[in-house]
Coordinates of C-alpha atoms in Angstrom, one line a residue:
X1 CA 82.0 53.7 47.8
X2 CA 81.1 53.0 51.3
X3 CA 83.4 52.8 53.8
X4 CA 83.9 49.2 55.4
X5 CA 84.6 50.8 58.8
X6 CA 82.0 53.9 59.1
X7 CA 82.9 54.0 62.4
X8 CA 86.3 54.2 62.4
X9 CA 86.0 57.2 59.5
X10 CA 83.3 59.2 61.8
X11 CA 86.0 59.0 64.5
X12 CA 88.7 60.7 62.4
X13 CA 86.7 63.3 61.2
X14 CA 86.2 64.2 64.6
X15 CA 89.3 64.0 66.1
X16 CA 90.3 66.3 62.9
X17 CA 87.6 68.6 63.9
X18 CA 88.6 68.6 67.4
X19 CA 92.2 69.2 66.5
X20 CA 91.6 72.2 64.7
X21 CA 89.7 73.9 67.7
X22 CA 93.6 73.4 69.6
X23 CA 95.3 76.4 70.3
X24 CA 98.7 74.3 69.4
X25 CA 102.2 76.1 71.0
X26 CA 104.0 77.9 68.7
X27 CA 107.4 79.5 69.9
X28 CA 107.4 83.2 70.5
X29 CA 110.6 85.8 69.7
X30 CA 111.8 85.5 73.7
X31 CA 112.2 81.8 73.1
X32 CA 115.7 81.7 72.0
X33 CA 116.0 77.7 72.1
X34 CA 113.6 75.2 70.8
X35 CA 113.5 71.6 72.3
X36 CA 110.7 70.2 70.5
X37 CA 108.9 70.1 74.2
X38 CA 105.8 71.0 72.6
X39 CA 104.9 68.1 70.6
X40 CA 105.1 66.6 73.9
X41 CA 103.1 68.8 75.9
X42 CA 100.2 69.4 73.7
X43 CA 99.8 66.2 72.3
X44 CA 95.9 65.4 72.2
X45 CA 96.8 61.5 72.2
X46 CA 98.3 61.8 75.3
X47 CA 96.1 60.0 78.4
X48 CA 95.3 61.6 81.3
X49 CA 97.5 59.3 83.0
X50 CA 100.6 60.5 81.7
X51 CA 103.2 62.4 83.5
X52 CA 103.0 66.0 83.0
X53 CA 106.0 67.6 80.8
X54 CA 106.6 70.9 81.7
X55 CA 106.8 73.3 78.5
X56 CA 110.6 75.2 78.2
X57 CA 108.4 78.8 79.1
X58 CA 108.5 77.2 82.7
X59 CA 111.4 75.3 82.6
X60 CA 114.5 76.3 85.0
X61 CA 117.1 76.0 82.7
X62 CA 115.3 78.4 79.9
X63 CA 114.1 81.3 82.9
X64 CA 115.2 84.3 81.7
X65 CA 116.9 86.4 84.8
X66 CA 117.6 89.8 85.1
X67 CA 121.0 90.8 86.5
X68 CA 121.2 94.6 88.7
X69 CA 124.8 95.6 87.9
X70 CA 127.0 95.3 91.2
X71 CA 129.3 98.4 92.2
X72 CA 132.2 98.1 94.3
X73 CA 130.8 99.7 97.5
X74 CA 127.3 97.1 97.8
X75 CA 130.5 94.2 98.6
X76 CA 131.2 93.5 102.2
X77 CA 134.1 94.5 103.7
X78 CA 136.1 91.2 103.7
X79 CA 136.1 91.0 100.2
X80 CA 137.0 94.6 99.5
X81 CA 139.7 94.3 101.7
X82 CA 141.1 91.1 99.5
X83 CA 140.9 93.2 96.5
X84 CA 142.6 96.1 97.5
X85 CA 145.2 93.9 98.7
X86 CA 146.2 93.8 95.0
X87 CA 146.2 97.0 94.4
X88 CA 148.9 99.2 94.8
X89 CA 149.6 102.0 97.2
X90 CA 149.3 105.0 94.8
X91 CA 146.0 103.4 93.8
X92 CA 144.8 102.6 97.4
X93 CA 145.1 106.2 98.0
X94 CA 143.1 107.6 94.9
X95 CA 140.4 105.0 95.7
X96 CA 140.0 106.4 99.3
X97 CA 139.3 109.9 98.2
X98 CA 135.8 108.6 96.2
X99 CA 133.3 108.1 99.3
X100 CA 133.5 107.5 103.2
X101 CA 133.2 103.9 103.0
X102 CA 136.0 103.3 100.8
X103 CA 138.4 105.4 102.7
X104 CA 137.8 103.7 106.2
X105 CA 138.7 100.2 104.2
X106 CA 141.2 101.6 102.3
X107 CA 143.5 103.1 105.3
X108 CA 142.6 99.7 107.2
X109 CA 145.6 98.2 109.3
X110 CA 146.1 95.5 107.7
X111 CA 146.6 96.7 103.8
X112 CA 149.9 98.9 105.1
X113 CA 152.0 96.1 105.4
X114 CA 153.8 96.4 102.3
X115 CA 154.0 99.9 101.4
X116 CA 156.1 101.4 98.2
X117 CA 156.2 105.0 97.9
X118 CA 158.4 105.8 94.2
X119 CA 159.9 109.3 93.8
X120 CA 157.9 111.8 96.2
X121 CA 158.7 115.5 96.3
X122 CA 159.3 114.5 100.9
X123 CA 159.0 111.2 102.4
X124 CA 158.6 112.9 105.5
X125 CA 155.3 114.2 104.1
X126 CA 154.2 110.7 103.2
X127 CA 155.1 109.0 106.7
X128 CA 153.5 111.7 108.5
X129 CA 149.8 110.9 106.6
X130 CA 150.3 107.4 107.2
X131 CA 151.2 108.1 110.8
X132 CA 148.1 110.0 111.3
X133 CA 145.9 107.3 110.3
X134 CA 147.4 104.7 112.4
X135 CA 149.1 102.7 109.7
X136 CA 152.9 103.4 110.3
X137 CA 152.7 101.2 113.4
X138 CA 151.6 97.9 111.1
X139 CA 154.0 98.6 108.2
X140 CA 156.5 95.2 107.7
X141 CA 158.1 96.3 104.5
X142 CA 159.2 100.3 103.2
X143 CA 160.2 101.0 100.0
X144 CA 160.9 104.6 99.2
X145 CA 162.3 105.1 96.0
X146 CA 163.9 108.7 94.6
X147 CA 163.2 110.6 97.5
X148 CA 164.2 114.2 97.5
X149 CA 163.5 115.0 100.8
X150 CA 164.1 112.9 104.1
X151 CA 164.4 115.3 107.6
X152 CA 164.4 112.5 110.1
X153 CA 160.7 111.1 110.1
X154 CA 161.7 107.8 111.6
X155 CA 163.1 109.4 114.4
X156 CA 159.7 111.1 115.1
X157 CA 157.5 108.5 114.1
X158 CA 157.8 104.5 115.7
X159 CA 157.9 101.5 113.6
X160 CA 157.6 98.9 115.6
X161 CA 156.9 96.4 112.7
X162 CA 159.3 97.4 110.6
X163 CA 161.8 94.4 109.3
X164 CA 162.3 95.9 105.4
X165 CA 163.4 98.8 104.4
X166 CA 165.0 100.3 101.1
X167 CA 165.4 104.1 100.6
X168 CA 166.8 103.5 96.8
X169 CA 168.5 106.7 95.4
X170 CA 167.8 108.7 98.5
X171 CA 170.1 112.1 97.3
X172 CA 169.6 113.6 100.7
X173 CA 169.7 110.8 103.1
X174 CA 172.8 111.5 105.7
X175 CA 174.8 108.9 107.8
X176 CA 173.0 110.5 110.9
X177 CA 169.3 109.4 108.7
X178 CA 170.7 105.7 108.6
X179 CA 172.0 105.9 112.6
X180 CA 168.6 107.2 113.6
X181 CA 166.7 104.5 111.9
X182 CA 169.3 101.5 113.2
X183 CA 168.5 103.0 116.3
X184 CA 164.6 103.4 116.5
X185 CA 163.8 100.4 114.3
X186 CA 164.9 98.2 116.3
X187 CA 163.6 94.8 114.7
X188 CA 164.6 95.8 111.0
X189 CA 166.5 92.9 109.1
X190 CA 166.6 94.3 105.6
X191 CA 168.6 97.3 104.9
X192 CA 168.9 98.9 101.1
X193 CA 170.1 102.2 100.7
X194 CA 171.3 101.9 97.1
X195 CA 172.6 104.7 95.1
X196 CA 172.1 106.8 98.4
X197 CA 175.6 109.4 97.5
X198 CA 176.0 110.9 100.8
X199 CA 176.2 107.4 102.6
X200 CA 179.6 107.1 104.4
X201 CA 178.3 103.9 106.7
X202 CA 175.4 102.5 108.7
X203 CA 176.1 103.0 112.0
X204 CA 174.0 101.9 115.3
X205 CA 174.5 103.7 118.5
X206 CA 172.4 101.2 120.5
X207 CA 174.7 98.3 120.3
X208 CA 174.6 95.5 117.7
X209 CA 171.6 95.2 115.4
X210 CA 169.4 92.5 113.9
X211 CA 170.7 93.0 110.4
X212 CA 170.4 90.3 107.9
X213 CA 170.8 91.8 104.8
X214 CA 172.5 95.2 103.9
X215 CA 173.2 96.4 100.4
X216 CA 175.0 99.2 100.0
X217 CA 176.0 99.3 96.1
X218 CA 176.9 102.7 94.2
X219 CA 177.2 104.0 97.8
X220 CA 180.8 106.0 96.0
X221 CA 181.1 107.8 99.1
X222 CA 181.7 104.3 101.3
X223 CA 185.3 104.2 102.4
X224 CA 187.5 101.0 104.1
X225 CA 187.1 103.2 107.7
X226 CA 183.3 103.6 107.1
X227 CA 182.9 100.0 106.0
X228 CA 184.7 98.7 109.2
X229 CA 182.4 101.3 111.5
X230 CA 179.1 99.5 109.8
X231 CA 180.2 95.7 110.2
X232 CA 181.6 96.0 114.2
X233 CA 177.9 96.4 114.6
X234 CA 176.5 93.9 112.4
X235 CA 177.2 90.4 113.6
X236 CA 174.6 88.4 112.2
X237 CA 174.6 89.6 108.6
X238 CA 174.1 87.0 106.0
X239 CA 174.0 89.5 102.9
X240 CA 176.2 92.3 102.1
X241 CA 176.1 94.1 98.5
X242 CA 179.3 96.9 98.0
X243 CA 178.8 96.7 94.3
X244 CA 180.8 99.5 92.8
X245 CA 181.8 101.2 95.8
X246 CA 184.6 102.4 94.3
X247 CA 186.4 103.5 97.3
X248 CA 187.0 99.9 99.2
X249 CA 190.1 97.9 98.9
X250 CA 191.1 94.5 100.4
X251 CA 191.2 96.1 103.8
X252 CA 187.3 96.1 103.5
X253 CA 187.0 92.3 102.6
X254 CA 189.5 91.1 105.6
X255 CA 187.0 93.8 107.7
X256 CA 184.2 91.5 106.6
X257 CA 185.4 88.4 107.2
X258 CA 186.6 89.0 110.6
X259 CA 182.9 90.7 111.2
X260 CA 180.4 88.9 109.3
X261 CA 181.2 85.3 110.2
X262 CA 178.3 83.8 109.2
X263 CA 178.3 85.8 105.7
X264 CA 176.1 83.5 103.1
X265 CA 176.3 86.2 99.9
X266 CA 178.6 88.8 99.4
X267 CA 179.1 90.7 95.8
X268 CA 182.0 93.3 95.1
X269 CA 181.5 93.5 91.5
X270 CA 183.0 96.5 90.1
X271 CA 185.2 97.5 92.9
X272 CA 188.4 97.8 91.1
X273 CA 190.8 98.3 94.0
X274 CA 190.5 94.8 95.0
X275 CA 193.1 92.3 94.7
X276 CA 193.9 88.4 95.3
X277 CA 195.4 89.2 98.9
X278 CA 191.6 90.6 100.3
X279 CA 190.1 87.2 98.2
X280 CA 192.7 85.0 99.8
X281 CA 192.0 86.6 103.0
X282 CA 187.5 86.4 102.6
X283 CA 187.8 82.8 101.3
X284 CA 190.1 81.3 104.2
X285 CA 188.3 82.9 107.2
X286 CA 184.7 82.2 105.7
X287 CA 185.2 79.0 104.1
X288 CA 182.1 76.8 103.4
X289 CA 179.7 79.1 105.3
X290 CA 180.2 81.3 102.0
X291 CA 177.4 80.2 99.1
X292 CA 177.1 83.4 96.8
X293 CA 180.1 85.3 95.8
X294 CA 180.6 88.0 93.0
X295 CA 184.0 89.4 92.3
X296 CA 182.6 90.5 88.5
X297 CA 185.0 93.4 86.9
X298 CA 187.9 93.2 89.6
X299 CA 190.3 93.0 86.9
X300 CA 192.9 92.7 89.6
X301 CA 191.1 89.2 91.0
X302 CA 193.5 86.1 89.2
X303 CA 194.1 82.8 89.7
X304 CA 196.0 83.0 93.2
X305 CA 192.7 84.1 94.7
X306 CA 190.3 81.7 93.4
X307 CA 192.6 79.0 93.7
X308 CA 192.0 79.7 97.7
X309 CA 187.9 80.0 96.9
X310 CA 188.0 76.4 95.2
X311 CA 190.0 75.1 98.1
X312 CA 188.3 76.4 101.2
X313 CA 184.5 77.2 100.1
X314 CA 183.1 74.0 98.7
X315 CA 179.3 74.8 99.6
X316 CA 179.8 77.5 96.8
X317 CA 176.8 77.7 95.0
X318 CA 177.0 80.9 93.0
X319 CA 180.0 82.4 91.7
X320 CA 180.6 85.6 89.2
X321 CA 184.6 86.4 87.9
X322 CA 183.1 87.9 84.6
X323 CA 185.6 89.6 83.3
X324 CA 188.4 88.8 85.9
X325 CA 190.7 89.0 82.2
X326 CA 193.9 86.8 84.3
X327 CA 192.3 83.7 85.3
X328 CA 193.0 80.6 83.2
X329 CA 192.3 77.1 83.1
X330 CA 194.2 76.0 86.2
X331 CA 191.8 78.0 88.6
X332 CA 188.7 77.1 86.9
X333 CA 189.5 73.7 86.9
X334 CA 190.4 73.9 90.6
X335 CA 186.7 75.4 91.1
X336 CA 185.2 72.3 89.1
X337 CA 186.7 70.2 91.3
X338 CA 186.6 71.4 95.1
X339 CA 183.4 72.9 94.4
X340 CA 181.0 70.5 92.8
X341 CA 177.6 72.1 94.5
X342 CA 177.6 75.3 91.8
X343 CA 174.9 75.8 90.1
X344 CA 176.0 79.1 88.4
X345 CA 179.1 80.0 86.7
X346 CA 179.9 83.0 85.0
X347 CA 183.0 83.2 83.1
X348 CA 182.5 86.0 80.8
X349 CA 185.5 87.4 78.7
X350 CA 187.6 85.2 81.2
X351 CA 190.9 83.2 78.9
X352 CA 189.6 79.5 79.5
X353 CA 189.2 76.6 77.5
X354 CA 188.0 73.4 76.5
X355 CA 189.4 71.8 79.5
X356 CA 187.6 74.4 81.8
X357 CA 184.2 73.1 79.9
X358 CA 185.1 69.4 80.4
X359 CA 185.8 69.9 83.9
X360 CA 182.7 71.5 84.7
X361 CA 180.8 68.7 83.2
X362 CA 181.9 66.2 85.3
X363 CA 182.8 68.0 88.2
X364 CA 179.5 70.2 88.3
X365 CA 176.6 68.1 87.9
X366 CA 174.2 70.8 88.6
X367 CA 175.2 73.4 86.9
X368 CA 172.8 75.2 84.9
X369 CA 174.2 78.5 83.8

């Protein structure tokens, strides 16, 4: 039967016609996402009016780019220098040896200010290659760890940066090492010379030094005479560490309170010739300038000595008597109440109670540990 609209059936056959002559889109393998943009874009309805879509083959978001790898040397120098201020100082010096570039950044100025040198065969050696690159005269901190050779380089070489240094475990480092350095470095505030045998004291021949901080522990050759020859010339210490120097006695703590006036932190765990007189003596001279004291393992340290701590250092904030086997609950309730700003406590294998514990709860609000 006739159509009732020949016109409007000649006009569909042709637009089917036409539509088969389209070359429609259809997604190829380096189109990893699929929209639906392309019923859109090729839509033979569309007017010519309409706003163009853009198909996703020229969209920015679906551009495929193609990344060139980045090595280390194509950076500029301001950001290699940030990274190798992470790195350490063994690895700063295997980096330098790859290529010319990376050695001139490596030994800049500016990455030797913290410099840690563990166990080499002579730290001489090692100051000397810094020296001859310009570096020594930057350095702020030293660490040398295990040396087992030290012939004087700071007495050749100038640190005129220099306000830390630790020679840890130093076997060959002399009392006339330590003099030469106290001498030369003349702006150093850090001192650590731990586990350095030989050490007798820390003597300057200059006059008084800048020293802040000295630590000294398992120094076993450190006597009362070489103690008192190292303090005369340290008046502004605020930190002294004698932990098991095993050779001091109470003459050594009445040499440091009559020295160190403004002494904030002093340990003398493990020094077993220590009694309550050299306590007595430390805690009346120092009084509330004193915030961190350690007395751990002087088995000879009782009540009659701490008794003078909780009366005359009130700003205490730290305090160690682990194992200080004679005090009882009278001293440790004496320390609750005169001095109420600890934050640390240790009691271990001390005789106290349950009313040491109540004490300490109300008389220490900020106690943590």
């Amino acid at each position: 039967m006739d159509s009732p609209y020949p016109l409007l059936v000649a006009t569909d056959r042709a637009i089917s016609h036409q539509l088969q002559k389209l070359s429609l889109y259809s997604p190829s393998a380096s189109d990893s996402i699929d929209l639906g943009y392309h019923t859109l874009d090729n839509n033979p309805c569309r007017s010519s009016s309409s706003p163009s879509i853009p198909s996703p083959r020229g969209h920015p978001q679906h551009r495929r780019f193609s990344l060139t790898p980045t090595t280390l040397t194509q950076l500029e120098d301001k950001i290699l220098l940030k990274i190798l201020h992470w790195v350490s100082t063994r690895d700063r010096c295997t980096l330098a040896q790859t290529c010319r570039r990376l050695w001139e950044i490596a030994w800049h100025p500016s990455l030797w200010r913290e410099v840690e040198i563990r166990y080499p065969q002579n730290a001489t050696t090692a100051l000397r290659s810094m020296a001859r690159r310009g570096c020594h005269s930057s350095i702020r901190r030293l660490v040398i760890e295990g040396s087992t050779g030290f012939t004087g380089a700071f007495s050749l070489l100038p640190f005129s940066s220099l306000t830390s240094l630790a020679l840890r475990h130093s076997r060959k480092l002399t009392d006339m090492n330590v003099s030469t350095i106290l001498d030369n470095c003349v702006h150093l505030k850090e001192l650590d010379i731990t586990g350095c045998g030989n050490i007798t004291r820390a003597y300057c021949h200059v006059g008084p030094t800048q020293l802040e901080s000295l630590d000294m522990s398992d120094c076993h050759s450190v006597d009362d005479s070489g103690l008192v020859m190292t303090l005369s010339q340290m008046p502004q210490l605020a930190l002294l560490h004698l932990r098991r120097c095993l050779r001091i006695t109470d003459a050594s703590l009445v040499s440091v309170a009559s020295y160190c006036t403004n002494l904030r932190q002093l340990s003398v765990s493990d020094c077993c010739r220590l009694t309550d007189f050299g306590v007595r003596e430390l805690a009346a001279r120092l009084g509330p300038s004193l915030r961190y004291f350690s007395v751990g393992k002087c088995d000879r340290v009782s009540d009659a000595g701490l008794l003078v701590v909780a009366r005359h250092c009130y700003k205490l904030r730290y305090l160690n008597a682990r194992g200080c086997e004679a005090l009882s609950d009278s001293a440790t309730i004496a320390l609750a109440r005169g001095c109420p700003r600890l934050r640390a406590l240790d009691l271990g294998k001390c005789d106290v109670g349950d009313p040491t514990l109540e004490a300490l709860s109300t008389g220490c609000p900020n106690l943590k540990k």
